[in-house]
Amino acid sequence: MLFTKEIIITGKVQGVFFRRYTCEAADAIGITGFVKNHPDQSVYILATGTNEQLEEFINWCWQGSPRSKVEKVEVKETGVQQFNSFKVER
């Protein structure tokens, strides 16, 4: 069964290749959806996968890219959305 989660990450997460690494992690885990920067310097992710995949992905979000410093990861349940892949939105 698939679920979709909204994930908002705050901290030093822009300008540190966070979106690129997020895309790689999502592909490796099997997550679909997208990641984008928000004007408030946070990163927004909409992710679809199984509960197990989403749990692994959210755990990865706490680590982030090598140069990031994640301070907070907010997760909200939302209605299931289908995506063909995971991509970076600009």
mmCIF file of the C-alpha atoms, coordinates in Angstrom:
data_MODEL
# 
_entry.id   MODEL 
# 
loop_
_atom_site.group_PDB 
_atom_site.id 
_atom_site.type_symbol 
_atom_site.label_atom_id 
_atom_site.label_alt_id 
_atom_site.label_comp_id 
_atom_site.label_asym_id 
_atom_site.label_entity_id 
_atom_site.label_seq_id 
_atom_site.pdbx_PDB_ins_code 
_atom_site.Cartn_x 
_atom_site.Cartn_y 
_atom_site.Cartn_z 
_atom_site.occupancy 
_atom_site.B_iso_or_equiv 
_atom_site.pdbx_formal_charge 
_atom_site.auth_seq_id 
_atom_site.auth_comp_id 
_atom_site.auth_asym_id 
_atom_site.auth_atom_id 
_atom_site.pdbx_PDB_model_num 
ATOM 1  C CA . MET A 1 1  ? 0.000  0.000  0.000   1.00 0.00 ? 1  MET A CA 1 
ATOM 2  C CA . LEU A 1 2  ? 1.306  3.435  -0.948  1.00 0.00 ? 2  LEU A CA 1 
ATOM 3  C CA . PHE A 1 3  ? 1.268  6.580  1.165   1.00 0.00 ? 3  PHE A CA 1 
ATOM 4  C CA . THR A 1 4  ? 2.274  10.182 0.444   1.00 0.00 ? 4  THR A CA 1 
ATOM 5  C CA . LYS A 1 5  ? 3.962  12.461 2.966   1.00 0.00 ? 5  LYS A CA 1 
ATOM 6  C CA . GLU A 1 6  ? 4.802  16.151 2.934   1.00 0.00 ? 6  GLU A CA 1 
ATOM 7  C CA . ILE A 1 7  ? 8.231  16.693 4.450   1.00 0.00 ? 7  ILE A CA 1 
ATOM 8  C CA . ILE A 1 8  ? 9.649  20.110 5.360   1.00 0.00 ? 8  ILE A CA 1 
ATOM 9  C CA . ILE A 1 9  ? 13.309 20.270 6.330   1.00 0.00 ? 9  ILE A CA 1 
ATOM 10 C CA . THR A 1 10 ? 14.863 23.275 8.016   1.00 0.00 ? 10 THR A CA 1 
ATOM 11 C CA . GLY A 1 11 ? 18.424 24.150 8.912   1.00 0.00 ? 11 GLY A CA 1 
ATOM 12 C CA . LYS A 1 12 ? 21.355 24.662 6.567   1.00 0.00 ? 12 LYS A CA 1 
ATOM 13 C CA . VAL A 1 13 ? 19.705 22.821 3.676   1.00 0.00 ? 13 VAL A CA 1 
ATOM 14 C CA . GLN A 1 14 ? 20.005 25.204 0.730   1.00 0.00 ? 14 GLN A CA 1 
ATOM 15 C CA . GLY A 1 15 ? 23.237 25.738 -1.182  1.00 0.00 ? 15 GLY A CA 1 
ATOM 16 C CA . VAL A 1 16 ? 24.616 22.386 0.045   1.00 0.00 ? 16 VAL A CA 1 
ATOM 17 C CA . PHE A 1 17 ? 23.380 20.087 -2.766  1.00 0.00 ? 17 PHE A CA 1 
ATOM 18 C CA . PHE A 1 18 ? 20.545 18.856 -0.537  1.00 0.00 ? 18 PHE A CA 1 
ATOM 19 C CA . ARG A 1 19 ? 18.093 18.455 -3.427  1.00 0.00 ? 19 ARG A CA 1 
ATOM 20 C CA . ARG A 1 20 ? 20.533 16.450 -5.539  1.00 0.00 ? 20 ARG A CA 1 
ATOM 21 C CA . TYR A 1 21 ? 21.362 14.067 -2.691  1.00 0.00 ? 21 TYR A CA 1 
ATOM 22 C CA . THR A 1 22 ? 17.650 13.798 -1.856  1.00 0.00 ? 22 THR A CA 1 
ATOM 23 C CA . CYS A 1 23 ? 16.949 12.703 -5.421  1.00 0.00 ? 23 CYS A CA 1 
ATOM 24 C CA . GLU A 1 24 ? 19.674 10.049 -5.232  1.00 0.00 ? 24 GLU A CA 1 
ATOM 25 C CA . ALA A 1 25 ? 18.385 8.755  -1.877  1.00 0.00 ? 25 ALA A CA 1 
ATOM 26 C CA . ALA A 1 26 ? 14.786 8.651  -3.123  1.00 0.00 ? 26 ALA A CA 1 
ATOM 27 C CA . ASP A 1 27 ? 15.825 6.703  -6.228  1.00 0.00 ? 27 ASP A CA 1 
ATOM 28 C CA . ALA A 1 28 ? 17.842 4.226  -4.142  1.00 0.00 ? 28 ALA A CA 1 
ATOM 29 C CA . ILE A 1 29 ? 14.940 3.672  -1.728  1.00 0.00 ? 29 ILE A CA 1 
ATOM 30 C CA . GLY A 1 30 ? 12.220 3.586  -4.400  1.00 0.00 ? 30 GLY A CA 1 
ATOM 31 C CA . ILE A 1 31 ? 10.436 6.810  -3.431  1.00 0.00 ? 31 ILE A CA 1 
ATOM 32 C CA . THR A 1 32 ? 8.631  8.897  -6.065  1.00 0.00 ? 32 THR A CA 1 
ATOM 33 C CA . GLY A 1 33 ? 7.686  12.571 -5.858  1.00 0.00 ? 33 GLY A CA 1 
ATOM 34 C CA . PHE A 1 34 ? 9.702  15.780 -5.844  1.00 0.00 ? 34 PHE A CA 1 
ATOM 35 C CA . VAL A 1 35 ? 11.917 18.105 -3.815  1.00 0.00 ? 35 VAL A CA 1 
ATOM 36 C CA . LYS A 1 36 ? 12.160 21.895 -4.063  1.00 0.00 ? 36 LYS A CA 1 
ATOM 37 C CA . ASN A 1 37 ? 13.564 24.874 -2.193  1.00 0.00 ? 37 ASN A CA 1 
ATOM 38 C CA . HIS A 1 38 ? 11.163 27.213 -0.405  1.00 0.00 ? 38 HIS A CA 1 
ATOM 39 C CA . PRO A 1 39 ? 11.782 30.988 -0.147  1.00 0.00 ? 39 PRO A CA 1 
ATOM 40 C CA . ASP A 1 40 ? 12.110 30.679 3.667   1.00 0.00 ? 40 ASP A CA 1 
ATOM 41 C CA . GLN A 1 41 ? 15.334 28.629 3.160   1.00 0.00 ? 41 GLN A CA 1 
ATOM 42 C CA . SER A 1 42 ? 13.625 25.316 3.952   1.00 0.00 ? 42 SER A CA 1 
ATOM 43 C CA . VAL A 1 43 ? 13.345 22.337 1.619   1.00 0.00 ? 43 VAL A CA 1 
ATOM 44 C CA . TYR A 1 44 ? 9.935  20.879 0.724   1.00 0.00 ? 44 TYR A CA 1 
ATOM 45 C CA . ILE A 1 45 ? 9.498  17.246 -0.298  1.00 0.00 ? 45 ILE A CA 1 
ATOM 46 C CA . LEU A 1 46 ? 6.397  15.409 -1.463  1.00 0.00 ? 46 LEU A CA 1 
ATOM 47 C CA . ALA A 1 47 ? 7.196  11.695 -1.263  1.00 0.00 ? 47 ALA A CA 1 
ATOM 48 C CA . THR A 1 48 ? 5.204  8.573  -2.161  1.00 0.00 ? 48 THR A CA 1 
ATOM 49 C CA . GLY A 1 49 ? 6.138  5.031  -1.159  1.00 0.00 ? 49 GLY A CA 1 
ATOM 50 C CA . THR A 1 50 ? 5.336  2.207  1.215   1.00 0.00 ? 50 THR A CA 1 
ATOM 51 C CA . ASN A 1 51 ? 5.464  2.821  4.968   1.00 0.00 ? 51 ASN A CA 1 
ATOM 52 C CA . GLU A 1 52 ? 8.841  1.076  5.128   1.00 0.00 ? 52 GLU A CA 1 
ATOM 53 C CA . GLN A 1 53 ? 10.281 3.126  2.247   1.00 0.00 ? 53 GLN A CA 1 
ATOM 54 C CA . LEU A 1 54 ? 8.988  6.381  3.716   1.00 0.00 ? 54 LEU A CA 1 
ATOM 55 C CA . GLU A 1 55 ? 10.398 5.549  7.154   1.00 0.00 ? 55 GLU A CA 1 
ATOM 56 C CA . GLU A 1 56 ? 13.838 4.887  5.626   1.00 0.00 ? 56 GLU A CA 1 
ATOM 57 C CA . PHE A 1 57 ? 13.614 8.060  3.534   1.00 0.00 ? 57 PHE A CA 1 
ATOM 58 C CA . ILE A 1 58 ? 12.569 10.242 6.489   1.00 0.00 ? 58 ILE A CA 1 
ATOM 59 C CA . ASN A 1 59 ? 15.479 8.836  8.500   1.00 0.00 ? 59 ASN A CA 1 
ATOM 60 C CA . TRP A 1 60 ? 17.772 9.799  5.606   1.00 0.00 ? 60 TRP A CA 1 
ATOM 61 C CA . CYS A 1 61 ? 16.298 13.331 5.621   1.00 0.00 ? 61 CYS A CA 1 
ATOM 62 C CA . TRP A 1 62 ? 17.645 13.823 9.153   1.00 0.00 ? 62 TRP A CA 1 
ATOM 63 C CA . GLN A 1 63 ? 21.147 13.172 7.770   1.00 0.00 ? 63 GLN A CA 1 
ATOM 64 C CA . GLY A 1 64 ? 20.803 15.017 4.461   1.00 0.00 ? 64 GLY A CA 1 
ATOM 65 C CA . SER A 1 65 ? 23.685 15.908 2.207   1.00 0.00 ? 65 SER A CA 1 
ATOM 66 C CA . PRO A 1 66 ? 27.265 15.867 3.531   1.00 0.00 ? 66 PRO A CA 1 
ATOM 67 C CA . ARG A 1 67 ? 27.418 19.681 3.894   1.00 0.00 ? 67 ARG A CA 1 
ATOM 68 C CA . SER A 1 68 ? 23.903 20.184 5.304   1.00 0.00 ? 68 SER A CA 1 
ATOM 69 C CA . LYS A 1 69 ? 22.948 20.718 8.948   1.00 0.00 ? 69 LYS A CA 1 
ATOM 70 C CA . VAL A 1 70 ? 19.396 19.524 9.447   1.00 0.00 ? 70 VAL A CA 1 
ATOM 71 C CA . GLU A 1 71 ? 17.674 21.119 12.437  1.00 0.00 ? 71 GLU A CA 1 
ATOM 72 C CA . LYS A 1 72 ? 14.099 19.933 11.964  1.00 0.00 ? 72 LYS A CA 1 
ATOM 73 C CA . VAL A 1 73 ? 12.140 17.457 9.835   1.00 0.00 ? 73 VAL A CA 1 
ATOM 74 C CA . GLU A 1 74 ? 8.372  17.994 9.831   1.00 0.00 ? 74 GLU A CA 1 
ATOM 75 C CA . VAL A 1 75 ? 6.247  15.208 8.362   1.00 0.00 ? 75 VAL A CA 1 
ATOM 76 C CA . LYS A 1 76 ? 2.565  15.468 7.468   1.00 0.00 ? 76 LYS A CA 1 
ATOM 77 C CA . GLU A 1 77 ? 0.301  12.787 6.037   1.00 0.00 ? 77 GLU A CA 1 
ATOM 78 C CA . THR A 1 78 ? -1.509 13.799 2.856   1.00 0.00 ? 78 THR A CA 1 
ATOM 79 C CA . GLY A 1 79 ? -3.659 12.096 0.262   1.00 0.00 ? 79 GLY A CA 1 
ATOM 80 C CA . VAL A 1 80 ? -1.879 9.560  -1.934  1.00 0.00 ? 80 VAL A CA 1 
ATOM 81 C CA . GLN A 1 81 ? -0.383 11.086 -5.066  1.00 0.00 ? 81 GLN A CA 1 
ATOM 82 C CA . GLN A 1 82 ? 1.119  9.069  -7.894  1.00 0.00 ? 82 GLN A CA 1 
ATOM 83 C CA . PHE A 1 83 ? 4.392  10.071 -9.573  1.00 0.00 ? 83 PHE A CA 1 
ATOM 84 C CA . ASN A 1 84 ? 6.439  8.346  -12.273 1.00 0.00 ? 84 ASN A CA 1 
ATOM 85 C CA . SER A 1 85 ? 9.785  9.202  -10.684 1.00 0.00 ? 85 SER A CA 1 
ATOM 86 C CA . PHE A 1 86 ? 11.462 11.485 -8.170  1.00 0.00 ? 86 PHE A CA 1 
ATOM 87 C CA . LYS A 1 87 ? 12.656 14.854 -9.448  1.00 0.00 ? 87 LYS A CA 1 
ATOM 88 C CA . VAL A 1 88 ? 14.015 18.227 -8.431  1.00 0.00 ? 88 VAL A CA 1 
ATOM 89 C CA . GLU A 1 89 ? 11.538 21.058 -8.995  1.00 0.00 ? 89 GLU A CA 1 
ATOM 90 C CA . ARG A 1 90 ? 12.922 24.530 -9.487  1.00 0.00 ? 90 ARG A CA 1 
# 
